[in-house]
C-alpha positions as CSV (number, residue, x, y, z in Angstrom):
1,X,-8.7,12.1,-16.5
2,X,-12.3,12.3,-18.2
3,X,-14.6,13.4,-15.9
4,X,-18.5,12.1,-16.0
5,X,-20.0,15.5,-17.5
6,X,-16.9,15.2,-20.6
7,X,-17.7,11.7,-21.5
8,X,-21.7,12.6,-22.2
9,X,-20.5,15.1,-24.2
10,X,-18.5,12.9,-25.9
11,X,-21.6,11.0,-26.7
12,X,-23.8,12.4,-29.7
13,X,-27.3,11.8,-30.6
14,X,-29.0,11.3,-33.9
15,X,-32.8,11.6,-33.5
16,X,-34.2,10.3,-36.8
17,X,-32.6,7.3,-36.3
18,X,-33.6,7.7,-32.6
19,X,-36.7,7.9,-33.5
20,X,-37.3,5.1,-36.1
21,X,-35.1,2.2,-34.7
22,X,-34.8,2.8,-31.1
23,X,-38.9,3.6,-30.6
24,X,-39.3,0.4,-28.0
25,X,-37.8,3.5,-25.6
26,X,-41.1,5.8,-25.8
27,X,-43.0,2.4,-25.9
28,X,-42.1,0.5,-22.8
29,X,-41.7,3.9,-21.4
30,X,-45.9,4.8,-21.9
31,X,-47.0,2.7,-19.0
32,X,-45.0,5.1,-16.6
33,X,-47.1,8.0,-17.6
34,X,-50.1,5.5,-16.7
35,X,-48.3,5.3,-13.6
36,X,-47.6,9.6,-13.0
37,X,-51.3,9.7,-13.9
38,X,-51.0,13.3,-14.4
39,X,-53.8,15.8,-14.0
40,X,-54.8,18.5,-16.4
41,X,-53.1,22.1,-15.1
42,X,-50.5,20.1,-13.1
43,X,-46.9,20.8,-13.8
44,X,-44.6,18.4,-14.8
45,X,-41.3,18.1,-15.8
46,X,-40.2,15.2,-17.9
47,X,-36.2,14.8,-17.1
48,X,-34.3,13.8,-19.8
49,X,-37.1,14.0,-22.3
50,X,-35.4,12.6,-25.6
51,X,-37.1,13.5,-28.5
52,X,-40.7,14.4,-26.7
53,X,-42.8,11.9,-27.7
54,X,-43.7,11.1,-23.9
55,X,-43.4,14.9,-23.1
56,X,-46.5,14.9,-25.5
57,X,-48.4,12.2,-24.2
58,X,-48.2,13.9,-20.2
59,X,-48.9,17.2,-21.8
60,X,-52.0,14.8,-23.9
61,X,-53.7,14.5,-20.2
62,X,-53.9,18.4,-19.7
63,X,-50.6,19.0,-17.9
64,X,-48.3,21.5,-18.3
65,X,-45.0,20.2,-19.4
66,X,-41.6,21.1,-19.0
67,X,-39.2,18.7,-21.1
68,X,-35.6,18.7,-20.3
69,X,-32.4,16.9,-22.4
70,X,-28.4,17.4,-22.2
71,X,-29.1,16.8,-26.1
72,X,-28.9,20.1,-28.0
73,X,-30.0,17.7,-31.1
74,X,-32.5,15.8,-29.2
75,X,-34.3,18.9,-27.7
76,X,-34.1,20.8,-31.4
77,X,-36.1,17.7,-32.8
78,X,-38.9,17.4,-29.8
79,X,-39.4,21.5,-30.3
80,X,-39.5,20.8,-34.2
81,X,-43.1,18.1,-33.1
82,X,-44.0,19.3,-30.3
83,X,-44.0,23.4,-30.5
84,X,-46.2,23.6,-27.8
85,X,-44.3,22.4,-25.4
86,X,-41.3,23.8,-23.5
87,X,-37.8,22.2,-24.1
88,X,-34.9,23.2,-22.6
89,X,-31.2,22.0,-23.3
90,X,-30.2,21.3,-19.6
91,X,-27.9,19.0,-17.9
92,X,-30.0,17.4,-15.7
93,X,-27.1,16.8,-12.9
94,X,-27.4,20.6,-12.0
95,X,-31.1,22.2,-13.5
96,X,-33.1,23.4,-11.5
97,X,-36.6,24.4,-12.0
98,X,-37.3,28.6,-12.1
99,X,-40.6,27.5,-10.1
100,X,-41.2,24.3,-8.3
101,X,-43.5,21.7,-9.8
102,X,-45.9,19.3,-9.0
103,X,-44.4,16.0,-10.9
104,X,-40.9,14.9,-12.1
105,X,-40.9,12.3,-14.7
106,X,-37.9,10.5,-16.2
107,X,-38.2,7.4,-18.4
108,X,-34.4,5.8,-19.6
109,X,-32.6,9.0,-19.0
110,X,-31.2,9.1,-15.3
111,X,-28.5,6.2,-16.0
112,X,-26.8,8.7,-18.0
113,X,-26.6,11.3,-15.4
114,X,-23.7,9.7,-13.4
115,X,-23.8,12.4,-10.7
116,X,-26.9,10.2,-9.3
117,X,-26.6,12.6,-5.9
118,X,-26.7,15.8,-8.0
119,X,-29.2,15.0,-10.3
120,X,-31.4,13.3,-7.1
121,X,-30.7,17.1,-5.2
122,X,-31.6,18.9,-8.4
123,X,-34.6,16.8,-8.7
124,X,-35.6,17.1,-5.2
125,X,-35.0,21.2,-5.5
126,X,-37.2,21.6,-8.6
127,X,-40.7,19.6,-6.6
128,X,-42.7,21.6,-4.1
129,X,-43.4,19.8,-1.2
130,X,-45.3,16.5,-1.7
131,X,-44.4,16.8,-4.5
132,X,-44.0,13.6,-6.6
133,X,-41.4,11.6,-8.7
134,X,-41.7,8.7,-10.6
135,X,-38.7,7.3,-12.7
136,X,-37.5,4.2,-14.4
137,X,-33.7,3.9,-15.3
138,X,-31.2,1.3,-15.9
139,X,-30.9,-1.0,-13.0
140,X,-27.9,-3.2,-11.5
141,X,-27.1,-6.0,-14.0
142,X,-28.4,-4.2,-16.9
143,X,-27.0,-5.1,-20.3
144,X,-24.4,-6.9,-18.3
145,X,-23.6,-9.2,-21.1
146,X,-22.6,-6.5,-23.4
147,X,-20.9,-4.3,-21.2
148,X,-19.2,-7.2,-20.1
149,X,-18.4,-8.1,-24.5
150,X,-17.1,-4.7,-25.1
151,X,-14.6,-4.6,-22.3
152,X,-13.8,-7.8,-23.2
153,X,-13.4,-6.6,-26.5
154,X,-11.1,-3.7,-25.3
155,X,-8.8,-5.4,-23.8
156,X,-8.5,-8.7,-26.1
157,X,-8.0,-5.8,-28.9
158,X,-5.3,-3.9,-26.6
159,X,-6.6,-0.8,-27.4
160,X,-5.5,2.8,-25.9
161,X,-8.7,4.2,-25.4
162,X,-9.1,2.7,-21.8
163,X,-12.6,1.3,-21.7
164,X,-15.2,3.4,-19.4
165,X,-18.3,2.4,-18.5
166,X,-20.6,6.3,-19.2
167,X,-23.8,4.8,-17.2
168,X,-25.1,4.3,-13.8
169,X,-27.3,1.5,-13.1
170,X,-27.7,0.7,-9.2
171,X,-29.5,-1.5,-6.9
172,X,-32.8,-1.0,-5.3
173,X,-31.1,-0.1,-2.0
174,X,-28.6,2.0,-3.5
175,X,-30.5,3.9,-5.2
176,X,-33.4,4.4,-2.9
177,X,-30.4,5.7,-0.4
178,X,-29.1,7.7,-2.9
179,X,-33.6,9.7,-2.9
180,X,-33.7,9.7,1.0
181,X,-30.4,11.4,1.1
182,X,-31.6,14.6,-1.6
183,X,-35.3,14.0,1.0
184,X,-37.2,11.8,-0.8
185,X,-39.5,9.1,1.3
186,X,-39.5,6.1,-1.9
187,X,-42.6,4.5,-1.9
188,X,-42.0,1.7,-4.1
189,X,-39.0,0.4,-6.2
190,X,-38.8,-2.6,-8.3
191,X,-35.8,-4.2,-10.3
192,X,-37.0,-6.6,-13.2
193,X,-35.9,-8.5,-16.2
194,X,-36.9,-6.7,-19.4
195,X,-35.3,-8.9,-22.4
196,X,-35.8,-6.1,-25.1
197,X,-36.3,-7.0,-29.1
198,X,-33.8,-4.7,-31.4
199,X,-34.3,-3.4,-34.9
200,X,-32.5,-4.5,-37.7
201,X,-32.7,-8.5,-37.6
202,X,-28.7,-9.4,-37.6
203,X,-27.6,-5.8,-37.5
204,X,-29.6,-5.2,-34.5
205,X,-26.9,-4.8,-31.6
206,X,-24.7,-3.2,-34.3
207,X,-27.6,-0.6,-34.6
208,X,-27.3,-0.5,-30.5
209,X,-24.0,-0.1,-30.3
210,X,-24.1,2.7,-32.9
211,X,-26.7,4.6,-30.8
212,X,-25.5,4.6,-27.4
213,X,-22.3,3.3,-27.2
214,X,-21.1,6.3,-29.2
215,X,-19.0,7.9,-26.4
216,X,-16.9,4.2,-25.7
217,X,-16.6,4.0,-29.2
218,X,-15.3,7.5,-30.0
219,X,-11.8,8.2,-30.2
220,X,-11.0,5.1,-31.9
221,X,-10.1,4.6,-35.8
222,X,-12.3,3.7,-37.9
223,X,-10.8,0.1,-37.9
224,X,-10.6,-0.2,-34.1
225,X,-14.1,0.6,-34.1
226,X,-15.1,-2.0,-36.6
227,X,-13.1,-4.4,-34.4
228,X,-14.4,-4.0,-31.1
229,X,-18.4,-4.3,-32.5
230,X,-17.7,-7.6,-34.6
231,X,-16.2,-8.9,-31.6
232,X,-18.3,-7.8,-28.7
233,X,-21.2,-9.3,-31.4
234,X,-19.2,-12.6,-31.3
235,X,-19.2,-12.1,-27.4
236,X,-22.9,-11.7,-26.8
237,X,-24.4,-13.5,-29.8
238,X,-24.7,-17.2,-27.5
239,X,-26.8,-15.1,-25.0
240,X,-28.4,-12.7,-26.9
241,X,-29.5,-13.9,-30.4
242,X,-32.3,-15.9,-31.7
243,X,-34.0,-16.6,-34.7
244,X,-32.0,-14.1,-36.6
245,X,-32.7,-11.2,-34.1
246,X,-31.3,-9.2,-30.8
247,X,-32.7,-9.3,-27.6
248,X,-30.7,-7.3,-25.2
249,X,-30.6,-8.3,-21.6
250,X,-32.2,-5.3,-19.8
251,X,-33.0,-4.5,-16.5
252,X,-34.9,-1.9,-15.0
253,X,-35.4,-0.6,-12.3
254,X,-38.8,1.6,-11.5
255,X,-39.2,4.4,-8.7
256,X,-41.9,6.0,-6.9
257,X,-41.5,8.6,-4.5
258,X,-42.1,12.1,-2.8
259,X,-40.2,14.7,-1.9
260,X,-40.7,15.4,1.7
């Protein structure tokens, strides 16, 4: 049986096209640096960094960053912009930090780290004291209706590959259990409605699909492939599509807290 740590590798990562038609991630995820509010000559870590580009805007307000990404392609691009930065190629589930830091930071990252009481431990080991974390993942319910399309698609299609969901998007409760446990006192958490515009007009959830459904996808032919997308399109397009473009149903869910 795939374990969690196989099937992320299974998914790969293609920053250009990261960067140009996925960019609402860095821009919905700018107000959470508002919210870290980071000081010049504190240290930061910015978990699951992506491609940098809010690496660079915390390291903008005079801190000093540490970016990490399970991305090997991800965290070659961010080096290639931001040279001045650290980036490190580290699964997130088990880093920890050489020196404890001041801040963690994570913006649409965590719900991929499916070992959610290794990666709070690791999060938890790499703070000093006091130290604080402020995160915003995937939260329960989120892009329900086309999770729910592609294993819908799956099994209408009867295909082999048996349909695993690769993220990890809990409730308020569970996951401010999950922080207390690793020693944590949350602060606040919120859970909210973020309907979020795609690129691409018609080919938008295609384009999705392409991006980070890559690991469900992979394994199948070409034509299997092909089959499942049109379909889970079919599937989601009565909830999800309007005036020729995608809005995917996202929900997040936002995290304060400090590490006892």
């Amino acid at each position: 049986m795939t374990n969690a740590h196989e099937r992320r590798q299974q998914q790969t990562w293609r920053p250009e096209i990261y960067d140009q038609d996925m960019a609402f991630v860095s821009t919905y995820g700018a107000p959470l640096v508002d919210l870290l509010n980071p000081k010049p000559y504190e240290t930061v870590i910015d978990w699951g960094c992506g491609t940098g580009e809010l690496a660079s805007a915390i390291a903008a307000r005079g801190a000093i960053v540490t970016a990490i990404d399970f991305s090997e392609e991800m965290i070659a691009s961010a080096k290639a912009k931001y040279p001045s930065i650290a980036f490190l190629t580290a699964d997130g589930q088990k880093y920890r930090a050489e020196h404890p830091v001041d801040a963690v930071f994570s913006n649409a990252a965590l719900h991929w780290m499916t070992d959610a009481e290794g990666t709070a431990a690791s999060i938890g080991a790499s703070l000093k004291p006091g130290g604080r974390f402020v995160a915003e993942l995937g939260g329960s319910g989120n892009i329900n209706t086309v999770v729910e399309g592609l294993r819908e698609s799956f099994a209408a299609l009867n295909v082999r590959k048996p349909f695993v969901v690769p993220w990890y998007f809990p409730t308020i409760g569970e996951y401010s259990a999950v922080l207390e446990q690793a020693g944590f006192e949350v602060r606040t958490a919120s859970l909210f409605d973020r309907p979020t515009l795609q690129a691409g007009g018609d080919k938008g959830l295609r384009g999705w699909l392409a991006m980070f459904a890559d690991g469900i996808l992979s394994g199948l032919s070409g034509e299997e492939a092909e089959a499942v997308v049109r379909m889970t399109e079919e599937r989601a397009r009565p909830s999800l599509y309007r005036d020729g473009q995608w809005f995917l149903d996202y929900r997040r869910l936002r995290v304060t807290a400090v590490r006892k």
